[in-house]
Coordinates of C-alpha atoms in Angstrom, one line a residue:
M1368 CA -0.1 0.3 -0.1
N1369 CA 1.0 3.8 -0.6
K1370 CA 2.8 4.4 2.5
E1371 CA 0.9 7.9 2.8
L1372 CA -2.4 6.1 2.7
Q1373 CA -4.1 5.4 5.5
I1374 CA -7.6 3.8 6.1
C1375 CA -10.0 4.1 9.2
D1376 CA -12.8 1.8 9.8
C1377 CA -15.5 3.4 12.0
T1378 CA -18.1 0.6 11.8
L1379 CA -19.0 0.6 15.6
R1380 CA -19.2 4.6 16.0
D1381 CA -21.2 5.5 13.1
G1382 CA -23.5 2.2 13.1
G1383 CA -24.1 2.8 16.4
Y1384 CA -26.7 5.5 15.1
Y1385 CA -29.2 2.2 14.5
T1386 CA -28.2 0.4 17.7
K1387 CA -28.2 3.1 20.3
W1388 CA -24.4 1.8 20.2
D1389 CA -24.9 -1.7 21.5
F1390 CA -23.2 -4.1 20.1
S1391 CA -22.7 -7.4 21.2
E1392 CA -19.2 -8.8 22.9
T1393 CA -18.9 -11.5 20.8
L1394 CA -19.7 -9.7 17.5
V1395 CA -17.0 -6.7 18.9
K1396 CA -14.7 -9.2 19.2
A1397 CA -14.7 -11.0 16.1
Y1398 CA -14.9 -7.6 14.3
L1399 CA -11.8 -6.2 16.1
N1400 CA -9.9 -9.5 15.4
A1401 CA -11.1 -9.1 11.6
M1402 CA -9.7 -5.9 11.3
N1403 CA -6.6 -6.6 12.8
D1404 CA -5.8 -9.4 10.4
I1405 CA -6.7 -7.0 7.5
P1406 CA -3.2 -4.8 7.1
A1407 CA -4.9 -2.0 5.2
I1408 CA -6.6 -0.8 7.7
T1409 CA -4.7 1.5 10.3
H1410 CA -7.2 3.3 12.1
I1411 CA -10.1 1.5 14.1
E1412 CA -12.9 4.3 15.5
I1413 CA -13.9 2.5 18.6
G1414 CA -17.0 4.7 19.3
Y1415 CA -17.9 7.9 21.3
R1416 CA -16.4 9.4 24.6
S1417 CA -19.3 11.0 26.1
M1418 CA -20.6 12.9 29.7
P1419 CA -23.6 11.3 30.9
E1420 CA -27.0 12.1 29.0
K1421 CA -30.4 11.6 29.9
E1422 CA -31.6 9.4 27.4
Y1423 CA -30.1 5.7 26.8
F1424 CA -27.2 5.1 24.9
G1425 CA -25.2 2.3 24.9
E1426 CA -21.6 0.8 25.5
Y1427 CA -19.8 2.7 22.5
F1428 CA -21.1 5.9 23.3
Y1429 CA -19.0 6.2 26.5
C1430 CA -16.6 3.3 25.2
P1431 CA -15.5 2.5 29.2
E1432 CA -11.8 1.5 30.0
Y1433 CA -12.4 -1.7 29.7
V1434 CA -13.8 -1.4 25.7
L1435 CA -11.0 0.6 24.9
K1436 CA -8.4 -1.7 26.7
M1437 CA -10.0 -4.7 24.6
A1438 CA -9.6 -2.8 21.4
K1439 CA -6.4 -2.1 21.7
T1440 CA -5.1 -5.6 22.9
L1441 CA -6.9 -7.1 20.2
C1442 CA -6.1 -4.7 17.7
P1443 CA -2.2 -4.2 19.1
S1444 CA -1.3 -2.8 15.7
K1445 CA -3.8 -0.5 14.9
Q1446 CA -4.7 3.1 16.1
I1447 CA -7.6 3.4 17.9
A1448 CA -9.8 6.6 17.5
I1449 CA -12.6 7.6 19.3
M1450 CA -14.9 10.9 18.5
L1451 CA -15.9 13.5 20.6
N1452 CA -18.8 16.2 19.9
E1453 CA -17.4 19.9 20.3
K1454 CA -20.8 21.3 20.3
D1455 CA -21.8 18.7 23.6
T1456 CA -17.8 19.1 25.0
K1457 CA -16.6 21.6 27.4
V1458 CA -12.6 22.0 27.5
E1459 CA -12.8 20.9 31.6
E1460 CA -14.4 17.6 30.7
L1461 CA -11.5 16.7 29.1
D1462 CA -9.2 15.4 31.9
E1463 CA -12.3 12.8 32.6
L1464 CA -12.6 11.7 29.4
L1465 CA -9.3 11.5 27.8
V1466 CA -6.4 11.6 30.4
P1467 CA -7.0 8.3 32.2
F1468 CA -6.8 6.6 28.5
R1469 CA -3.8 7.4 27.2
D1470 CA -2.7 4.3 27.2
Y1471 CA -5.7 2.9 24.6
I1472 CA -6.4 6.2 22.2
D1473 CA -4.2 7.0 19.6
L1474 CA -6.4 9.7 17.7
V1475 CA -9.0 12.0 19.1
R1476 CA -11.9 13.0 16.1
I1477 CA -13.7 16.0 17.0
A1478 CA -17.1 16.5 14.9
V1479 CA -17.2 20.2 14.1
A1480 CA -19.5 22.5 12.6
P1481 CA -17.5 24.9 10.6
V1482 CA -19.6 28.0 12.3
N1483 CA -17.2 26.7 15.2
L1484 CA -13.8 26.5 13.8
E1485 CA -12.5 29.1 15.7
R1486 CA -13.9 27.9 19.2
A1487 CA -13.2 24.4 17.7
S1488 CA -9.1 25.5 17.2
N1489 CA -9.0 26.3 20.9
F1490 CA -10.7 22.8 22.1
G1491 CA -8.2 20.6 19.7
K1492 CA -5.1 22.5 21.6
E1493 CA -6.4 21.6 24.7
I1494 CA -6.7 18.2 23.6
K1495 CA -3.3 18.3 21.9
E1496 CA -1.6 19.6 25.0
R1497 CA -2.8 16.6 26.8
G1498 CA -1.0 14.6 24.5
F1499 CA -2.8 13.0 21.9
K1500 CA -3.1 13.2 17.8
V1501 CA -6.0 15.2 16.7
A1502 CA -8.3 15.1 13.9
F1503 CA -11.1 17.7 12.8
N1504 CA -13.9 16.2 10.9
I1505 CA -15.1 19.5 9.7
M1506 CA -19.1 18.4 8.4
Y1507 CA -21.2 19.8 6.1
M1508 CA -19.0 19.4 2.7
S1509 CA -21.6 19.7 0.6
Q1510 CA -22.2 23.6 1.7
W1511 CA -18.8 24.3 1.8
A1512 CA -18.2 25.8 -1.8
G1513 CA -20.3 29.2 -0.8
D1514 CA -18.4 29.8 2.3
M1515 CA -14.6 30.5 1.0
E1516 CA -14.0 32.7 4.0
F1517 CA -14.3 29.4 6.0
I1518 CA -11.4 27.7 3.7
K1519 CA -9.5 30.5 4.6
K1520 CA -9.6 30.6 8.1
L1521 CA -8.2 26.8 8.2
N1522 CA -4.6 28.0 8.2
Q1523 CA -5.4 28.6 11.9
L1524 CA -5.2 24.6 12.4
E1525 CA -1.7 24.5 11.9
G1526 CA -0.3 22.9 14.5
V1527 CA -3.4 22.1 16.1
V1528 CA -4.5 19.3 14.4
D1529 CA -2.9 16.2 12.5
Y1530 CA -5.5 15.8 10.0
I1531 CA -8.7 17.7 8.4
Y1532 CA -11.2 15.9 7.2
M1533 CA -13.6 16.6 4.9
V1534 CA -17.1 15.3 5.9
D1535 CA -19.4 15.0 3.5
S1536 CA -22.5 15.1 6.0
F1537 CA -25.6 14.8 4.3
G1538 CA -24.4 12.3 1.7
G1539 CA -24.9 15.4 -1.4
V1540 CA -21.3 16.0 -3.0
Y1541 CA -20.0 15.0 -6.3
P1542 CA -16.1 13.8 -7.6
D1543 CA -15.7 17.0 -8.9
D1544 CA -16.7 18.7 -5.7
V1545 CA -14.2 16.6 -3.9
R1546 CA -11.8 17.5 -6.1
T1547 CA -12.3 21.2 -6.1
A1548 CA -12.5 21.1 -1.9
I1549 CA -9.2 19.6 -2.1
Q1550 CA -7.6 22.3 -4.5
N1551 CA -9.0 24.7 -1.7
V1552 CA -7.9 23.0 1.3
K1553 CA -4.3 22.8 0.0
K1554 CA -4.2 25.7 -0.8
E1555 CA -4.4 27.4 2.7
V1556 CA -2.9 24.6 4.6
S1557 CA 0.1 21.5 5.0
I1558 CA -1.8 19.6 7.0
P1559 CA -3.3 15.7 5.9
I1560 CA -6.5 15.9 4.7
G1561 CA -9.1 13.1 5.1
F1562 CA -12.5 12.3 3.8
H1563 CA -15.4 10.9 5.3
G1564 CA -18.7 10.2 3.0
H1565 CA -21.8 9.1 3.1
N1566 CA -23.5 6.8 0.6
N1567 CA -27.3 9.0 -0.1
L1568 CA -26.3 9.0 -3.8
E1569 CA -24.5 6.1 -3.8
L1570 CA -21.3 7.8 -4.3
G1571 CA -19.3 6.8 -1.4
L1572 CA -17.0 4.9 -3.5
A1573 CA -16.3 7.4 -6.5
N1574 CA -16.0 10.4 -4.3
T1575 CA -13.1 8.3 -1.8
L1576 CA -11.2 7.2 -5.1
V1577 CA -11.0 10.9 -6.3
A1578 CA -10.5 11.5 -3.0
I1579 CA -7.4 9.7 -2.7
E1580 CA -6.2 10.8 -6.4
N1581 CA -6.1 13.9 -5.3
G1582 CA -4.1 13.5 -2.2
C1583 CA -6.1 12.4 0.8
E1584 CA -3.9 10.7 3.3
I1585 CA -6.8 9.3 5.1
V1586 CA -10.6 7.9 4.4
D1587 CA -12.9 6.3 6.2
A1588 CA -15.7 3.0 5.5
T1589 CA -17.5 0.9 7.1
I1590 CA -18.3 -3.0 7.5
T1591 CA -21.5 -3.5 4.7
G1592 CA -21.8 0.7 4.8
M1593 CA -23.4 0.8 8.2
G1594 CA -23.5 4.1 9.4
R1595 CA -26.1 6.9 10.2
G1596 CA -29.1 7.4 7.5
A1597 CA -27.9 5.6 4.3
G1598 CA -25.1 4.8 5.5
N1599 CA -21.1 4.8 4.2
L1600 CA -19.0 3.5 1.6
K1601 CA -18.6 -0.3 2.2
M1602 CA -15.2 -1.5 3.4
E1603 CA -15.4 -4.7 1.5
L1604 CA -15.8 -2.5 -1.3
L1605 CA -13.3 -0.1 -0.9
L1606 CA -10.3 -2.8 -0.3
T1607 CA -11.2 -4.8 -3.3
C1608 CA -11.4 -1.7 -5.2
L1609 CA -7.5 -0.3 -3.9
F1610 CA -6.6 -3.9 -3.9
S1611 CA -7.5 -4.3 -7.6
K1612 CA -5.6 -1.6 -8.7
G1613 CA -2.2 -2.5 -6.5
L1614 CA -2.4 0.2 -4.0
I1615 CA -3.2 -2.1 -0.7
Q1616 CA -1.0 -5.6 -0.8
K1617 CA -2.9 -8.2 0.9
I1618 CA -6.3 -8.7 2.1
N1619 CA -7.3 -11.7 4.3
Y1620 CA -10.7 -12.2 2.3
T1621 CA -11.5 -14.8 5.0
K1622 CA -11.7 -12.8 7.6
L1623 CA -13.2 -10.3 5.9
N1624 CA -16.5 -12.0 4.4
A1625 CA -17.3 -13.8 7.9
I1626 CA -17.4 -10.2 9.6
V1627 CA -19.4 -8.8 6.6
A1628 CA -21.7 -11.9 6.6
T1629 CA -22.2 -11.0 10.7
F1630 CA -22.8 -7.3 10.0
E1631 CA -25.4 -8.2 7.1
K1632 CA -27.5 -10.2 9.5
L1633 CA -27.5 -6.6 11.4
Q1634 CA -28.7 -5.1 8.0
V1635 CA -31.9 -7.0 7.7
Q1636 CA -32.8 -5.7 11.0
Y1637 CA -32.1 -2.1 10.9
K1638 CA -32.2 -1.6 7.2
W1639 CA -29.5 1.0 6.6
G1640 CA -28.7 2.2 3.2
T1641 CA -30.1 4.3 0.6
N1642 CA -33.8 5.0 -0.6
M1643 CA -35.7 7.7 -2.4
P1644 CA -35.7 9.8 0.9
Y1645 CA -32.1 9.4 1.6
M1646 CA -31.5 10.7 -2.1
I1647 CA -33.4 13.4 -1.9
S1648 CA -31.7 14.5 1.4
G1649 CA -28.3 13.8 -0.2
A1650 CA -29.4 16.1 -3.3
Y1651 CA -30.3 18.8 -1.8
S1652 CA -28.3 18.8 1.5
L1653 CA -30.7 18.1 3.7
P1654 CA -30.4 17.0 7.6
Q1655 CA -30.5 12.9 6.9
K1656 CA -31.1 13.1 10.9
D1657 CA -34.6 13.9 10.3
V1658 CA -35.3 11.2 7.7
M1659 CA -33.7 8.2 9.8
S1660 CA -36.0 9.2 12.8
W1661 CA -39.2 9.2 10.2
I1662 CA -38.1 5.7 8.8
S1663 CA -37.3 4.2 12.1
K1664 CA -40.8 5.4 13.5
N1665 CA -42.7 2.9 10.6
R1666 CA -45.0 5.7 11.0
Y1667 CA -44.6 7.8 7.4
T1668 CA -45.0 6.8 4.1
T1669 CA -42.0 7.3 1.7
E1670 CA -44.3 9.9 -0.2
S1671 CA -45.0 11.6 3.1
I1672 CA -40.8 11.7 3.9
I1673 CA -40.3 13.2 0.4
N1674 CA -43.2 15.7 0.8
A1675 CA -41.4 16.5 3.9
L1676 CA -38.2 17.0 2.5
Q1677 CA -39.6 18.6 -0.6
N1678 CA -41.0 21.5 1.6
Q1679 CA -37.7 21.6 3.6
K1680 CA -36.0 22.3 0.2
D1681 CA -38.8 24.8 -0.8
N1682 CA -38.1 26.6 2.8
L1683 CA -42.3 26.1 3.2
K1684 CA -44.1 25.4 6.5
D1685 CA -46.8 23.7 4.7
N1686 CA -47.7 22.8 0.7
Y1687 CA -51.2 23.8 1.5
Q1688 CA -52.7 26.2 3.8
V1689 CA -56.3 25.2 5.2
P1690 CA -58.7 27.2 7.3
V1691 CA -59.0 26.3 11.6
L1692 CA -62.1 24.6 12.2
K1693 CA -64.6 26.6 13.6
S1694 CA -67.5 24.3 14.4
N1695 CA -70.6 24.7 16.1
V1696 CA -70.9 21.2 16.8
K1697 CA -70.6 19.7 20.2
A1698 CA -71.1 16.1 21.3
D1699 CA -72.2 14.7 23.9
E1700 CA -70.5 11.5 23.1
V1701 CA -67.4 10.4 20.8
V1702 CA -66.4 7.5 19.5
I1703 CA -62.7 7.6 18.2
I1704 CA -62.1 4.5 15.5
G1705 CA -58.6 3.3 15.7
G1706 CA -56.8 0.7 12.8
G1707 CA -56.9 -2.4 15.1
H1708 CA -58.1 -5.3 14.0
N1709 CA -60.9 -5.3 16.6
A1710 CA -62.2 -2.2 15.2
E1711 CA -63.0 -4.4 11.6
L1712 CA -63.9 -7.1 14.0
H1713 CA -67.1 -5.2 16.0
A1714 CA -67.7 -2.9 13.0
H1715 CA -71.1 -4.2 12.6
A1716 CA -71.8 -3.4 16.6
L1717 CA -70.9 0.4 16.2
K1718 CA -72.7 0.9 13.0
I1719 CA -76.0 -0.5 14.7
L1720 CA -75.4 1.9 17.6
C1721 CA -74.5 4.6 15.5
L1722 CA -78.3 3.9 13.6
K1723 CA -79.8 4.0 17.3
R1724 CA -77.8 7.4 18.4
P1725 CA -77.2 9.3 15.5
D1726 CA -75.9 12.2 17.8
I1727 CA -72.8 10.2 18.3
I1728 CA -69.8 11.7 16.7
L1729 CA -67.4 9.1 14.9
I1730 CA -63.4 10.6 14.8
H1731 CA -61.3 8.2 12.4
A1732 CA -57.8 8.4 13.8
G1733 CA -56.7 7.5 10.6
T1734 CA -58.1 6.2 7.1
R1735 CA -58.3 2.5 7.3
Y1736 CA -61.8 1.5 8.2
V1737 CA -63.3 5.0 6.7
E1738 CA -65.1 2.4 4.1
L1739 CA -66.8 0.7 7.0
F1740 CA -68.7 3.5 8.5
N1741 CA -70.0 5.0 5.1
N1742 CA -73.5 5.9 4.9
L1743 CA -74.3 6.8 8.8
P1744 CA -76.1 9.4 9.7
N1745 CA -73.5 10.6 12.2
K1746 CA -71.1 13.3 11.5
Q1747 CA -67.8 12.1 10.9
F1748 CA -64.2 13.1 10.7
Y1749 CA -61.0 12.0 9.4
C1750 CA -57.7 12.4 11.2
L1751 CA -55.3 13.1 8.8
L1752 CA -51.0 13.5 8.8
G1753 CA -48.3 13.6 5.8
A1754 CA -49.4 11.0 3.3
E1755 CA -52.7 9.6 5.1
G1756 CA -54.5 11.7 1.7
Y1757 CA -53.1 8.5 -0.3
K1758 CA -54.8 5.9 1.5
L1759 CA -57.6 8.2 1.5
Q1760 CA -57.9 9.1 -2.2
K1761 CA -58.6 5.2 -2.5
S1762 CA -61.9 5.1 -1.2
L1763 CA -63.1 8.6 -2.2
D1764 CA -65.3 7.9 -4.9
K1765 CA -66.9 5.3 -2.8
L1766 CA -67.4 7.7 0.3
K1767 CA -70.2 10.0 1.0
L1768 CA -69.2 13.2 2.0
D1769 CA -72.1 15.3 2.8
N1770 CA -71.5 14.5 6.7
I1771 CA -67.6 14.3 6.7
S1772 CA -64.7 17.2 7.8
V1773 CA -61.3 16.4 7.7
L1774 CA -58.8 17.6 9.9
L1775 CA -55.4 18.3 10.1
E1776 CA -52.8 18.9 13.0
P1777 CA -51.9 22.6 13.5
S1778 CA -49.6 23.9 11.1
P1779 CA -46.9 24.3 10.3
R1780 CA -46.7 20.5 9.8
Q1781 CA -43.1 18.9 9.6
M1782 CA -44.5 15.9 7.1
G1783 CA -46.4 18.4 5.3
T1784 CA -49.5 17.4 3.9
I1785 CA -51.2 15.3 0.9
L1786 CA -54.7 16.4 0.0
P1787 CA -56.8 14.8 -2.9
E1788 CA -58.3 17.7 -4.5
G1789 CA -61.7 16.4 -3.7
I1790 CA -61.4 16.8 -0.2
I1791 CA -59.8 20.4 0.1
P1792 CA -63.1 22.3 0.4
I1793 CA -63.7 20.0 3.7
T1794 CA -60.5 20.4 5.2
Y1795 CA -60.0 22.4 8.4
E1796 CA -56.4 22.4 11.1
L1797 CA -57.0 22.3 14.6
G1798 CA -56.2 25.7 16.1
A1799 CA -54.0 24.4 18.7
I1800 CA -53.2 21.3 20.9
T1801 CA -53.5 22.2 24.4
F1802 CA -53.5 19.0 26.4
I1803 CA -50.0 17.6 25.3
D1804 CA -46.7 19.3 24.6
Q1805 CA -45.6 16.2 23.2
Y1806 CA -46.5 13.9 19.3
P1807 CA -48.5 16.4 17.7
D1808 CA -47.7 14.5 14.9
S1809 CA -50.1 11.7 15.8
L1810 CA -53.3 10.6 14.6
L1811 CA -55.0 10.0 18.1
T1812 CA -53.1 13.3 19.4
I1813 CA -55.6 14.9 16.6
A1814 CA -58.2 13.2 17.5
L1815 CA -58.5 13.7 21.4
Q1816 CA -57.7 17.4 20.9
L1817 CA -60.9 17.2 18.4
S1818 CA -62.8 15.9 21.5
I1819 CA -62.0 18.5 23.6
D1820 CA -62.7 21.3 21.0
L1821 CA -66.0 19.7 20.7
E1822 CA -66.6 19.6 24.8
A1823 CA -67.4 15.7 24.3
K1824 CA -68.5 14.9 27.4
T1825 CA -68.0 10.9 26.7
V1826 CA -65.3 9.5 24.6
A1827 CA -64.7 5.9 23.6
L1828 CA -61.9 4.6 21.9
F1829 CA -62.8 1.8 19.7
G1830 CA -60.0 -0.9 17.8
F1831 CA -57.0 0.4 19.9
D1832 CA -55.8 -2.9 20.6
G1833 CA -52.9 -2.1 21.5
Y1834 CA -49.5 -4.5 21.0
D1835 CA -48.5 -7.3 22.7
L1836 CA -44.8 -8.3 23.6
H1837 CA -44.4 -9.8 20.0
T1838 CA -44.8 -6.5 18.6
E1839 CA -41.9 -5.0 16.6
E1840 CA -39.8 -2.6 17.9
Q1841 CA -40.9 0.4 15.6
M1842 CA -44.7 -0.3 16.8
I1843 CA -43.6 -0.7 20.5
E1844 CA -42.8 2.8 20.3
V1845 CA -46.2 3.5 18.6
S1846 CA -47.6 1.8 21.5
K1847 CA -45.6 4.1 24.5
E1848 CA -47.1 7.2 22.6
N1849 CA -50.2 6.1 22.4
Q1850 CA -50.1 4.7 26.1
L1851 CA -48.6 8.5 27.1
L1852 CA -51.4 10.2 25.1
I1853 CA -54.0 7.9 26.7
D1854 CA -52.8 8.6 30.2
T1855 CA -52.4 12.4 30.0
Y1856 CA -56.0 13.1 28.5
S1857 CA -57.5 11.0 30.8
K1858 CA -56.0 12.5 33.8
N1859 CA -56.1 16.4 32.6
V1860 CA -59.3 16.1 30.6
N1861 CA -61.8 13.2 30.9
P1862 CA -61.4 9.3 31.6
L1863 CA -61.4 7.7 28.7
I1864 CA -63.4 4.2 27.7
S1865 CA -63.1 1.7 25.7
L1866 CA -65.6 -0.4 23.5
T1867 CA -63.0 -3.1 22.0
P1868 CA -60.5 -5.4 24.0
S1869 CA -57.4 -3.7 24.2
F1870 CA -53.5 -4.1 25.4
Y1871 CA -53.7 -0.4 26.7
Q1872 CA -54.1 0.5 30.1
G1873 CA -55.5 3.5 32.3
F1874 CA -59.3 3.0 31.0
E1875 CA -62.2 1.3 31.8
T1876 CA -63.6 -1.4 29.1
I1877 CA -67.3 -1.1 28.5
S1878 CA -68.2 -3.6 25.9
I1879 CA -69.9 -2.6 22.6
Y1880 CA -72.3 -5.1 23.0
S1881 CA -73.6 -3.6 26.3
K1882 CA -74.8 -0.4 24.5
L1883 CA -77.0 -2.6 21.5

């Protein structure tokens, strides 16, 4: 290998965004053994060193001493790196975070926003004085071209840092951008340059090869491309390409293939890699943190996420403006219809009840079962979020809309709104969410707030089945949100009841059939 080319594997640090930085000891030991047997990999970024946070982050977000010692023991020939978030770390915390671990940490990489360069320079000096090599991972590379003043300030890093990393945070740079950025940086500093790319546009390999060809001395990749959002360049792909070009001399493909296979099993579970939303966020340099959060909740459709990104690109708070609901209708009793199987199973009973009691108002927390309750005399509201309008459009020609209103959360709506043309005249938004500060983008939040606005005396849930212990993780998160909404409403507004069986707690269940 060209002696000036170094390769850093940052799988555990960047991949931790998917696992909350928890990895099994068996996996980590297998990973470290594989890294140790690949000479071309010179650095291993094991994770973050962080002060305590108020939410849960795992082992490799904190990298206790035993973790660092294990990494150094299993990879004695490698440089062990950790990452600090400059904006979240104080100088006075460095003695606790770094000094006791000099025997294990070779390189401290610091995530730096360009606007914080001067402050970070002083921070880097403090780390350097404590005996560590320092790399500045300077973010938002796809926006550098419009900020040449920032490039000119890089000379203040001479003698402070050992590497200046160009970080394609949004996965939005092209090979020409990489080439130009390197040229501009080299005009200002003699510090070795590194490149860390993301793979939103599937240009991770092309950009990294251009970076190497133009003088970058260190580049990053991860096993199977595991990393935040769309992920990174695949280490196995980079090594194969460099080997074919004669830039590295040896790859232990047996070890490499085995660890790739292990991480491919994780990929089935966590589903990193690019897709349409990540491609759009990369193309327009939009934060993929939001995309990753939206996708992981399994609540929003791809169309809804794309709509939200389009609104961000166009700097729109929302793509539809609708009037605030000002209804003279008041309700003695409201039934909120959820998307659980019990709503379908017991729909006939609710229809009989509605025919007997046309004063009951139906609120649909979603569009799944709107066709089941069509042509009833009761006033009905359809609560919509994001791309729920697409689902409603499929039923539109079957619905009688004379007694229907469509309701959105208050603007601005983070996900934007998708509305079929036929319902725009009957679409309104809530004025405000008053009973809770969390989860405005929840269909149940909209439904419960509407119940308040209608001054409902009795609010019954129908088809809110809840989730058992065997439910997949994303649905458990939704279940937790719903339970908090139920608890908050019941405590602060009015006790809820359920007309169908439910795993949710905190309310009385009264059988729908007892009312017939």
